[in-house]
Amino acid sequence: MWEAVLLTLAATAGNNIGKVLQKKGTLILPPLSFKLKVIRTYAFNKRWVTGFLMDIGGALLMLRALSLAPVSVIQPISGCGLAILSIFSHFYLKELMNVLDWMGIALAGIGTIGIGAGGEDQQTSPISIFHLPFLAFVVVIMFIILNGWLRIYRRQRREQELMQSEVVEEIIYGLESGILFGMASVISKLGFILLEQGFSTMVLPLSVAISICCSGTGFVYQTRGLKHGRAIVVSTCAAVASIVTGVLAGMFALGEHLPTAPGARLLLLLGWLLIILGVILLVSSTRLVRFLPGSAKRSGRSGLDKSFSAKQTESIRTRDPNPCAVIHTNTLHHLLTSTTKEKS
């Protein structure tokens, strides 16, 4: 179990740090295209190439981790990518952090230890053929409900001639993207399970391909939410929805279960809770720190720029390539807006 935990941490670190390095490399590069001159420019940029290789390596490590442990363990731990990126940005990019950032990192770290200690190796359970259509049906119904809710609020906003996005729209886009990110992990894990049960070897690459499609679609929904909404709301909902989707789908569709020992079960549940709280603190620390006593504010504005001004989000969104990772890193795309500070 600890091997899978460490692999997941290494994978999410590679994914997220790799994306930051790619973004920093593109600051002096032309827009990516299929022109030979442009491709050569990217290929000879050491920072971009390093980030790209880290991103791909992280995706491969994530697949390895999914082959060793339940998705209900892997998916929550992948949420610690935000904490890893925060530490990297603080020590390598020399960006400031406030007290709530450190608290979020500590909670995520303790939660990871709890999951590692409470998780247990599980025997592969036969998957009922009825579980998969039922899982797909539930996801489709969820999207129908969320999109119907979204249409209602959009109609009301047009009737009231409101220009700003409603918080409900931000929540819906965050939930939709998070569900898709969580399903990407579940589908990848499903490929390994079916392979172990004697299905064709083509099952695994097919499941990985579907996982990439889910991640890409989730990226589109997240970008829509960031277009006019507040990234703090969209990203928090995406992170929590991704973790919850991975856990619930893993248990009800893939036959995963909680540990049998009461102590181990408590550690696992506590680990899930602490990681979710840590992610929420890291995403919203810039806003929450305003309510702390003055001595706790001396760290100033976080270098990760978690206020996400609309102008910065727009400028990054027009240049971001699609993620390279098979398993999307769910909450961290919007954090790449920190690199726009290099232009000033």
mmCIF file of C-alpha atoms in Angstrom:
data_model
loop_
_atom_site.group_PDB
_atom_site.id
_atom_site.type_symbol
_atom_site.label_atom_id
_atom_site.label_comp_id
_atom_site.label_asym_id
_atom_site.label_seq_id
_atom_site.Cartn_x
_atom_site.Cartn_y
_atom_site.Cartn_z
ATOM 1 C CA MET A 1 0.000 0.000 0.000
ATOM 2 C CA TRP A 2 2.789 2.419 0.853
ATOM 3 C CA GLU A 3 4.388 1.764 -2.517
ATOM 4 C CA ALA A 4 1.178 2.894 -4.230
ATOM 5 C CA VAL A 5 0.963 5.963 -1.967
ATOM 6 C CA LEU A 6 4.529 7.022 -2.781
ATOM 7 C CA LEU A 7 3.989 6.391 -6.491
ATOM 8 C CA THR A 8 0.854 8.541 -6.423
ATOM 9 C CA LEU A 9 2.675 11.387 -4.686
ATOM 10 C CA ALA A 10 5.500 11.175 -7.217
ATOM 11 C CA ALA A 11 2.994 11.065 -10.068
ATOM 12 C CA THR A 12 0.978 14.073 -8.959
ATOM 13 C CA ALA A 13 4.215 15.970 -8.265
ATOM 14 C CA GLY A 14 5.442 15.230 -11.777
ATOM 15 C CA ASN A 15 2.124 16.237 -13.334
ATOM 16 C CA ASN A 16 1.760 19.542 -11.568
ATOM 17 C CA ILE A 17 5.356 20.718 -11.377
ATOM 18 C CA GLY A 18 5.757 19.662 -14.992
ATOM 19 C CA LYS A 19 2.851 21.859 -16.043
ATOM 20 C CA VAL A 20 4.329 24.834 -14.199
ATOM 21 C CA LEU A 21 7.689 24.351 -15.919
ATOM 22 C CA GLN A 22 5.972 24.028 -19.290
ATOM 23 C CA LYS A 23 4.055 27.217 -18.661
ATOM 24 C CA LYS A 24 7.198 29.103 -17.656
ATOM 25 C CA GLY A 25 8.971 27.788 -20.736
ATOM 26 C CA THR A 26 6.219 29.044 -23.043
ATOM 27 C CA LEU A 27 6.703 32.631 -21.853
ATOM 28 C CA ILE A 28 9.510 33.081 -24.377
ATOM 29 C CA LEU A 29 8.110 30.683 -26.996
ATOM 30 C CA PRO A 30 5.706 31.300 -29.884
ATOM 31 C CA PRO A 31 2.212 29.736 -29.849
ATOM 32 C CA LEU A 32 2.455 25.988 -30.338
ATOM 33 C CA SER A 33 1.719 24.842 -33.893
ATOM 34 C CA PHE A 34 2.698 22.027 -36.264
ATOM 35 C CA LYS A 35 5.246 24.161 -38.088
ATOM 36 C CA LEU A 36 8.689 22.551 -38.039
ATOM 37 C CA LYS A 37 10.366 25.772 -36.904
ATOM 38 C CA VAL A 38 7.996 26.148 -33.941
ATOM 39 C CA ILE A 39 8.338 22.492 -32.922
ATOM 40 C CA ARG A 40 12.137 22.793 -32.975
ATOM 41 C CA THR A 41 11.921 25.913 -30.809
ATOM 42 C CA TYR A 42 9.947 23.986 -28.198
ATOM 43 C CA ALA A 43 12.225 20.945 -28.444
ATOM 44 C CA PHE A 44 15.325 23.046 -27.667
ATOM 45 C CA ASN A 45 13.756 24.857 -24.706
ATOM 46 C CA LYS A 46 15.173 22.974 -21.707
ATOM 47 C CA ARG A 47 12.574 24.191 -19.223
ATOM 48 C CA TRP A 48 9.629 23.240 -21.446
ATOM 49 C CA VAL A 49 11.107 19.842 -22.329
ATOM 50 C CA THR A 50 11.828 19.108 -18.653
ATOM 51 C CA GLY A 51 8.264 19.982 -17.708
ATOM 52 C CA PHE A 52 6.847 17.905 -20.549
ATOM 53 C CA LEU A 53 8.873 14.846 -19.561
ATOM 54 C CA MET A 54 7.878 15.262 -15.896
ATOM 55 C CA ASP A 55 4.230 15.507 -16.920
ATOM 56 C CA ILE A 56 4.398 12.345 -19.031
ATOM 57 C CA GLY A 57 6.391 10.531 -16.355
ATOM 58 C CA GLY A 58 3.792 11.483 -13.775
ATOM 59 C CA ALA A 59 1.039 10.029 -15.959
ATOM 60 C CA LEU A 60 2.907 6.723 -16.267
ATOM 61 C CA LEU A 61 3.547 6.578 -12.513
ATOM 62 C CA MET A 62 -0.146 7.222 -11.902
ATOM 63 C CA LEU A 63 -1.076 4.278 -14.075
ATOM 64 C CA ARG A 64 1.365 2.118 -12.140
ATOM 65 C CA ALA A 65 -0.134 3.295 -8.840
ATOM 66 C CA LEU A 66 -3.640 2.477 -10.072
ATOM 67 C CA SER A 67 -2.497 -1.045 -10.893
ATOM 68 C CA LEU A 68 -1.382 -1.545 -7.269
ATOM 69 C CA ALA A 69 -4.079 0.062 -5.125
ATOM 70 C CA PRO A 70 -7.811 0.852 -5.129
ATOM 71 C CA VAL A 71 -8.892 4.041 -6.859
ATOM 72 C CA SER A 72 -10.598 5.052 -3.586
ATOM 73 C CA VAL A 73 -7.069 5.350 -2.158
ATOM 74 C CA ILE A 74 -5.268 6.772 -5.193
ATOM 75 C CA GLN A 75 -7.741 9.511 -6.130
ATOM 76 C CA PRO A 76 -7.801 11.303 -2.740
ATOM 77 C CA ILE A 77 -4.002 11.226 -2.523
ATOM 78 C CA SER A 78 -3.746 12.780 -5.978
ATOM 79 C CA GLY A 79 -5.490 15.800 -4.479
ATOM 80 C CA CYS A 80 -2.261 16.481 -2.590
ATOM 81 C CA GLY A 81 -0.770 17.764 -5.828
ATOM 82 C CA LEU A 82 -1.782 21.259 -4.783
ATOM 83 C CA ALA A 83 0.255 20.959 -1.586
ATOM 84 C CA ILE A 84 3.281 19.656 -3.483
ATOM 85 C CA LEU A 85 3.017 22.484 -5.991
ATOM 86 C CA SER A 86 2.786 25.016 -3.165
ATOM 87 C CA ILE A 87 6.009 23.721 -1.590
ATOM 88 C CA PHE A 88 7.758 23.692 -4.972
ATOM 89 C CA SER A 89 6.641 27.251 -5.706
ATOM 90 C CA HIS A 90 7.801 28.448 -2.293
ATOM 91 C CA PHE A 91 11.305 26.981 -2.320
ATOM 92 C CA TYR A 92 12.093 26.920 -6.043
ATOM 93 C CA LEU A 93 10.121 29.860 -7.438
ATOM 94 C CA LYS A 94 10.579 31.914 -4.221
ATOM 95 C CA GLU A 95 6.864 32.651 -3.908
ATOM 96 C CA LEU A 96 5.342 33.732 -0.605
ATOM 97 C CA MET A 97 2.872 31.659 1.374
ATOM 98 C CA ASN A 98 0.580 32.575 4.247
ATOM 99 C CA VAL A 99 -0.222 30.638 7.391
ATOM 100 C CA LEU A 100 -3.312 28.998 5.876
ATOM 101 C CA ASP A 101 -1.231 27.663 2.988
ATOM 102 C CA TRP A 102 1.026 25.893 5.469
ATOM 103 C CA MET A 103 -1.992 24.600 7.384
ATOM 104 C CA GLY A 104 -3.470 23.199 4.162
ATOM 105 C CA ILE A 105 -0.167 21.484 3.335
ATOM 106 C CA ALA A 106 0.009 20.001 6.824
ATOM 107 C CA LEU A 107 -3.577 18.693 6.652
ATOM 108 C CA ALA A 108 -2.981 17.144 3.237
ATOM 109 C CA GLY A 109 0.231 15.516 4.472
ATOM 110 C CA ILE A 110 -1.400 14.099 7.593
ATOM 111 C CA GLY A 111 -4.340 12.883 5.520
ATOM 112 C CA THR A 112 -1.982 11.084 3.154
ATOM 113 C CA ILE A 113 -0.288 9.347 6.069
ATOM 114 C CA GLY A 114 -3.708 8.352 7.409
ATOM 115 C CA ILE A 115 -4.730 6.830 4.081
ATOM 116 C CA GLY A 116 -1.430 4.991 3.798
ATOM 117 C CA ALA A 117 -1.774 3.606 7.322
ATOM 118 C CA GLY A 118 -5.479 2.806 7.073
ATOM 119 C CA GLY A 119 -5.606 1.459 3.539
ATOM 120 C CA GLU A 120 -5.226 -2.225 2.964
ATOM 121 C CA ASP A 121 -4.432 -4.387 -0.024
ATOM 122 C CA GLN A 122 -7.599 -5.745 -1.567
ATOM 123 C CA GLN A 123 -8.202 -8.822 -3.648
ATOM 124 C CA THR A 124 -9.594 -8.135 -7.106
ATOM 125 C CA SER A 125 -13.341 -8.603 -6.955
ATOM 126 C CA PRO A 126 -15.299 -9.807 -9.979
ATOM 127 C CA ILE A 127 -17.109 -6.886 -11.568
ATOM 128 C CA SER A 128 -20.746 -7.444 -12.392
ATOM 129 C CA ILE A 129 -21.604 -6.567 -15.978
ATOM 130 C CA PHE A 130 -24.552 -4.577 -14.618
ATOM 131 C CA HIS A 131 -22.338 -2.279 -12.562
ATOM 132 C CA LEU A 132 -20.768 -0.548 -15.550
ATOM 133 C CA PRO A 133 -23.989 0.482 -17.354
ATOM 134 C CA PHE A 134 -25.397 1.569 -13.998
ATOM 135 C CA LEU A 135 -22.319 3.739 -13.355
ATOM 136 C CA ALA A 136 -22.586 5.295 -16.826
ATOM 137 C CA PHE A 137 -26.317 5.849 -16.273
ATOM 138 C CA VAL A 138 -25.712 7.643 -12.965
ATOM 139 C CA VAL A 139 -23.072 9.913 -14.538
ATOM 140 C CA VAL A 140 -25.375 10.767 -17.450
ATOM 141 C CA ILE A 141 -28.256 11.532 -15.076
ATOM 142 C CA MET A 142 -25.981 13.756 -12.982
ATOM 143 C CA PHE A 143 -24.957 15.722 -16.077
ATOM 144 C CA ILE A 144 -28.568 16.037 -17.243
ATOM 145 C CA ILE A 145 -29.574 17.437 -13.846
ATOM 146 C CA LEU A 146 -26.587 19.792 -13.637
ATOM 147 C CA ASN A 147 -26.981 21.057 -17.202
ATOM 148 C CA GLY A 148 -30.732 21.521 -16.705
ATOM 149 C CA TRP A 149 -30.005 23.502 -13.554
ATOM 150 C CA LEU A 150 -27.440 25.533 -15.499
ATOM 151 C CA ARG A 151 -29.917 26.360 -18.285
ATOM 152 C CA ILE A 152 -32.473 27.591 -15.763
ATOM 153 C CA TYR A 153 -30.003 29.972 -14.123
ATOM 154 C CA ARG A 154 -28.724 31.205 -17.478
ATOM 155 C CA ARG A 155 -32.282 31.984 -18.572
ATOM 156 C CA GLN A 156 -32.925 33.838 -15.330
ATOM 157 C CA ARG A 157 -29.699 35.789 -15.734
ATOM 158 C CA ARG A 158 -30.629 36.831 -19.271
ATOM 159 C CA GLU A 159 -34.111 37.856 -18.175
ATOM 160 C CA GLN A 160 -32.667 39.978 -15.367
ATOM 161 C CA GLU A 161 -29.953 41.322 -17.700
ATOM 162 C CA LEU A 162 -27.187 40.332 -15.318
ATOM 163 C CA MET A 163 -23.681 40.337 -16.777
ATOM 164 C CA GLN A 164 -21.838 38.582 -13.958
ATOM 165 C CA SER A 165 -21.928 34.830 -13.580
ATOM 166 C CA GLU A 166 -24.037 33.390 -10.767
ATOM 167 C CA VAL A 167 -22.280 31.332 -8.117
ATOM 168 C CA VAL A 168 -24.512 28.409 -9.069
ATOM 169 C CA GLU A 169 -22.972 28.370 -12.555
ATOM 170 C CA GLU A 170 -19.472 28.274 -11.072
ATOM 171 C CA ILE A 171 -20.450 25.393 -8.799
ATOM 172 C CA ILE A 172 -22.025 23.422 -11.661
ATOM 173 C CA TYR A 173 -18.996 23.745 -13.939
ATOM 174 C CA GLY A 174 -16.712 22.769 -11.060
ATOM 175 C CA LEU A 175 -18.801 19.711 -10.209
ATOM 176 C CA GLU A 176 -18.993 18.583 -13.839
ATOM 177 C CA SER A 177 -15.245 18.862 -14.386
ATOM 178 C CA GLY A 178 -14.496 17.144 -11.065
ATOM 179 C CA ILE A 179 -16.825 14.233 -11.873
ATOM 180 C CA LEU A 180 -15.044 13.710 -15.189
ATOM 181 C CA PHE A 181 -11.595 13.875 -13.583
ATOM 182 C CA GLY A 182 -12.649 11.287 -11.005
ATOM 183 C CA MET A 183 -14.155 9.043 -13.667
ATOM 184 C CA ALA A 184 -10.869 9.162 -15.596
ATOM 185 C CA SER A 185 -9.137 7.427 -12.696
ATOM 186 C CA VAL A 186 -11.969 4.933 -12.279
ATOM 187 C CA ILE A 187 -11.905 3.961 -15.962
ATOM 188 C CA SER A 188 -8.139 3.474 -15.918
ATOM 189 C CA LYS A 189 -8.446 1.241 -12.852
ATOM 190 C CA LEU A 190 -11.246 -0.659 -14.567
ATOM 191 C CA GLY A 191 -8.870 -1.557 -17.393
ATOM 192 C CA PHE A 192 -6.402 -3.145 -14.960
ATOM 193 C CA ILE A 193 -9.158 -5.099 -13.219
ATOM 194 C CA LEU A 194 -10.606 -6.456 -16.453
ATOM 195 C CA LEU A 195 -7.105 -7.402 -17.608
ATOM 196 C CA GLU A 196 -6.532 -9.394 -14.409
ATOM 197 C CA GLN A 197 -9.849 -11.168 -14.910
ATOM 198 C CA GLY A 198 -8.726 -12.586 -18.243
ATOM 199 C CA PHE A 199 -10.143 -10.109 -20.733
ATOM 200 C CA SER A 200 -8.303 -9.191 -23.917
ATOM 201 C CA THR A 201 -5.103 -7.151 -23.613
ATOM 202 C CA MET A 202 -6.813 -4.478 -25.732
ATOM 203 C CA VAL A 203 -8.975 -3.624 -22.735
ATOM 204 C CA LEU A 204 -6.206 -1.657 -21.032
ATOM 205 C CA PRO A 205 -5.276 0.700 -23.908
ATOM 206 C CA LEU A 206 -8.984 1.185 -24.631
ATOM 207 C CA SER A 207 -9.662 2.188 -21.022
ATOM 208 C CA VAL A 208 -6.670 4.549 -21.040
ATOM 209 C CA ALA A 209 -7.972 6.165 -24.241
ATOM 210 C CA ILE A 210 -11.411 6.661 -22.677
ATOM 211 C CA SER A 211 -9.702 8.051 -19.566
ATOM 212 C CA ILE A 212 -7.890 10.624 -21.702
ATOM 213 C CA CYS A 213 -11.209 11.628 -23.285
ATOM 214 C CA CYS A 214 -12.772 12.089 -19.845
ATOM 215 C CA SER A 215 -9.841 14.218 -18.676
ATOM 216 C CA GLY A 216 -9.947 16.329 -21.832
ATOM 217 C CA THR A 217 -13.697 16.879 -21.531
ATOM 218 C CA GLY A 218 -13.288 17.771 -17.866
ATOM 219 C CA PHE A 219 -10.641 20.299 -18.865
ATOM 220 C CA VAL A 220 -13.149 21.890 -21.272
ATOM 221 C CA TYR A 221 -15.804 22.184 -18.561
ATOM 222 C CA GLN A 222 -13.286 23.627 -16.123
ATOM 223 C CA THR A 223 -12.171 26.203 -18.706
ATOM 224 C CA ARG A 224 -15.784 27.225 -19.285
ATOM 225 C CA GLY A 225 -16.202 27.769 -15.571
ATOM 226 C CA LEU A 226 -13.025 29.845 -15.404
ATOM 227 C CA LYS A 227 -14.051 31.969 -18.379
ATOM 228 C CA HIS A 228 -16.453 34.218 -16.493
ATOM 229 C CA GLY A 229 -16.590 32.705 -13.010
ATOM 230 C CA ARG A 230 -14.293 32.763 -10.014
ATOM 231 C CA ALA A 231 -11.556 30.153 -10.115
ATOM 232 C CA ILE A 232 -11.667 29.747 -6.331
ATOM 233 C CA VAL A 233 -15.230 28.346 -6.549
ATOM 234 C CA VAL A 234 -14.751 26.316 -9.728
ATOM 235 C CA SER A 235 -11.499 24.759 -8.555
ATOM 236 C CA THR A 236 -12.684 23.890 -5.058
ATOM 237 C CA CYS A 237 -15.800 22.178 -6.398
ATOM 238 C CA ALA A 238 -13.732 20.327 -8.993
ATOM 239 C CA ALA A 239 -11.242 19.083 -6.408
ATOM 240 C CA VAL A 240 -13.881 17.843 -3.962
ATOM 241 C CA ALA A 241 -16.061 16.316 -6.700
ATOM 242 C CA SER A 242 -13.057 14.494 -8.152
ATOM 243 C CA ILE A 243 -12.160 12.898 -4.815
ATOM 244 C CA VAL A 244 -15.749 11.988 -3.933
ATOM 245 C CA THR A 245 -16.414 10.559 -7.420
ATOM 246 C CA GLY A 246 -13.276 8.423 -7.321
ATOM 247 C CA VAL A 247 -14.124 7.038 -3.876
ATOM 248 C CA LEU A 248 -17.815 6.335 -4.484
ATOM 249 C CA ALA A 249 -17.387 4.940 -7.995
ATOM 250 C CA GLY A 250 -14.513 2.759 -6.831
ATOM 251 C CA MET A 251 -16.604 1.267 -4.054
ATOM 252 C CA PHE A 252 -19.911 0.803 -5.838
ATOM 253 C CA ALA A 253 -18.703 -0.056 -9.349
ATOM 254 C CA LEU A 254 -15.280 -1.658 -8.847
ATOM 255 C CA GLY A 255 -16.034 -3.652 -5.716
ATOM 256 C CA GLU A 256 -13.654 -1.743 -3.420
ATOM 257 C CA HIS A 257 -14.466 -1.632 0.281
ATOM 258 C CA LEU A 258 -13.450 0.012 3.521
ATOM 259 C CA PRO A 259 -10.888 -1.744 5.738
ATOM 260 C CA THR A 260 -12.346 -4.383 8.008
ATOM 261 C CA ALA A 261 -10.476 -3.240 11.142
ATOM 262 C CA PRO A 262 -12.236 -0.335 12.919
ATOM 263 C CA GLY A 263 -8.971 1.530 13.510
ATOM 264 C CA ALA A 264 -7.867 1.258 9.899
ATOM 265 C CA ARG A 265 -11.319 2.321 8.713
ATOM 266 C CA LEU A 266 -11.187 5.396 10.945
ATOM 267 C CA LEU A 267 -7.724 6.336 9.667
ATOM 268 C CA LEU A 268 -8.851 6.033 6.062
ATOM 269 C CA LEU A 269 -11.970 8.148 6.557
ATOM 270 C CA LEU A 270 -10.013 10.730 8.522
ATOM 271 C CA GLY A 271 -7.391 10.817 5.777
ATOM 272 C CA TRP A 272 -10.056 11.542 3.138
ATOM 273 C CA LEU A 273 -11.490 14.350 5.264
ATOM 274 C CA LEU A 274 -8.136 15.962 6.024
ATOM 275 C CA ILE A 275 -7.059 15.960 2.382
ATOM 276 C CA ILE A 276 -10.322 17.595 1.299
ATOM 277 C CA LEU A 277 -9.971 20.240 4.026
ATOM 278 C CA GLY A 278 -6.334 20.810 3.059
ATOM 279 C CA VAL A 279 -7.230 21.325 -0.596
ATOM 280 C CA ILE A 280 -10.011 23.767 0.300
ATOM 281 C CA LEU A 281 -7.637 25.748 2.525
ATOM 282 C CA LEU A 282 -4.967 25.926 -0.175
ATOM 283 C CA VAL A 283 -7.415 27.110 -2.797
ATOM 284 C CA SER A 284 -9.148 29.708 -0.617
ATOM 285 C CA SER A 285 -6.347 30.792 1.733
ATOM 286 C CA THR A 286 -5.916 34.230 0.156
ATOM 287 C CA ARG A 287 -9.517 35.119 0.919
ATOM 288 C CA LEU A 288 -9.692 33.447 4.318
ATOM 289 C CA VAL A 289 -6.467 35.035 5.581
ATOM 290 C CA ARG A 290 -8.212 38.417 5.652
ATOM 291 C CA PHE A 291 -10.181 37.238 8.680
ATOM 292 C CA LEU A 292 -7.080 36.267 10.675
ATOM 293 C CA PRO A 293 -5.348 38.541 13.203
ATOM 294 C CA GLY A 294 -2.853 40.998 11.750
ATOM 295 C CA SER A 295 0.224 39.015 12.837
ATOM 296 C CA ALA A 296 -0.886 36.055 10.730
ATOM 297 C CA LYS A 297 -1.103 38.163 7.578
ATOM 298 C CA ARG A 298 2.535 39.181 7.369
ATOM 299 C CA SER A 299 3.224 36.522 4.740
ATOM 300 C CA GLY A 300 1.212 38.724 2.398
ATOM 301 C CA ARG A 301 -0.346 37.759 -0.849
ATOM 302 C CA SER A 302 0.386 34.187 -1.883
ATOM 303 C CA GLY A 303 2.778 33.851 -4.769
ATOM 304 C CA LEU A 304 0.451 31.306 -6.303
ATOM 305 C CA ASP A 305 -1.934 34.171 -7.067
ATOM 306 C CA LYS A 306 -5.000 32.365 -5.788
ATOM 307 C CA SER A 307 -7.123 35.464 -6.238
ATOM 308 C CA PHE A 308 -7.227 34.624 -9.958
ATOM 309 C CA SER A 309 -8.192 37.941 -11.524
ATOM 310 C CA ALA A 310 -10.354 37.615 -14.598
ATOM 311 C CA LYS A 311 -7.710 39.224 -16.773
ATOM 312 C CA GLN A 312 -5.006 36.740 -15.748
ATOM 313 C CA THR A 313 -7.298 33.756 -16.172
ATOM 314 C CA GLU A 314 -8.277 34.915 -19.634
ATOM 315 C CA SER A 315 -4.694 35.419 -20.741
ATOM 316 C CA ILE A 316 -3.630 31.959 -19.617
ATOM 317 C CA ARG A 317 -6.673 30.237 -20.998
ATOM 318 C CA THR A 318 -5.915 31.405 -24.527
ATOM 319 C CA ARG A 319 -2.465 29.801 -24.478
ATOM 320 C CA ASP A 320 -2.817 26.640 -22.386
ATOM 321 C CA PRO A 321 -2.354 23.376 -24.275
ATOM 322 C CA ASN A 322 -4.411 20.373 -23.335
ATOM 323 C CA PRO A 323 -3.001 18.370 -20.411
ATOM 324 C CA CYS A 324 -0.627 15.577 -21.310
ATOM 325 C CA ALA A 325 -1.396 13.447 -18.269
ATOM 326 C CA VAL A 326 -3.680 10.461 -18.553
ATOM 327 C CA ILE A 327 -5.142 11.200 -15.178
ATOM 328 C CA HIS A 328 -5.926 14.859 -14.886
ATOM 329 C CA THR A 329 -4.564 16.736 -11.920
ATOM 330 C CA ASN A 330 -8.000 18.086 -11.186
ATOM 331 C CA THR A 331 -7.417 21.306 -9.289
ATOM 332 C CA LEU A 332 -4.166 22.746 -10.510
ATOM 333 C CA HIS A 333 -4.633 24.070 -14.029
ATOM 334 C CA HIS A 334 -5.782 27.446 -12.784
ATOM 335 C CA LEU A 335 -2.723 27.800 -10.538
ATOM 336 C CA LEU A 336 -0.568 28.211 -13.603
ATOM 337 C CA THR A 337 -1.762 31.799 -13.731
ATOM 338 C CA SER A 338 1.099 32.529 -11.345
ATOM 339 C CA THR A 339 3.462 32.634 -14.285
ATOM 340 C CA THR A 340 1.874 35.752 -15.705
ATOM 341 C CA LYS A 341 3.744 37.615 -12.983
ATOM 342 C CA GLU A 342 6.969 36.955 -14.881
ATOM 343 C CA LYS A 343 5.835 39.418 -17.539
ATOM 344 C CA SER A 344 5.613 42.350 -15.148
#
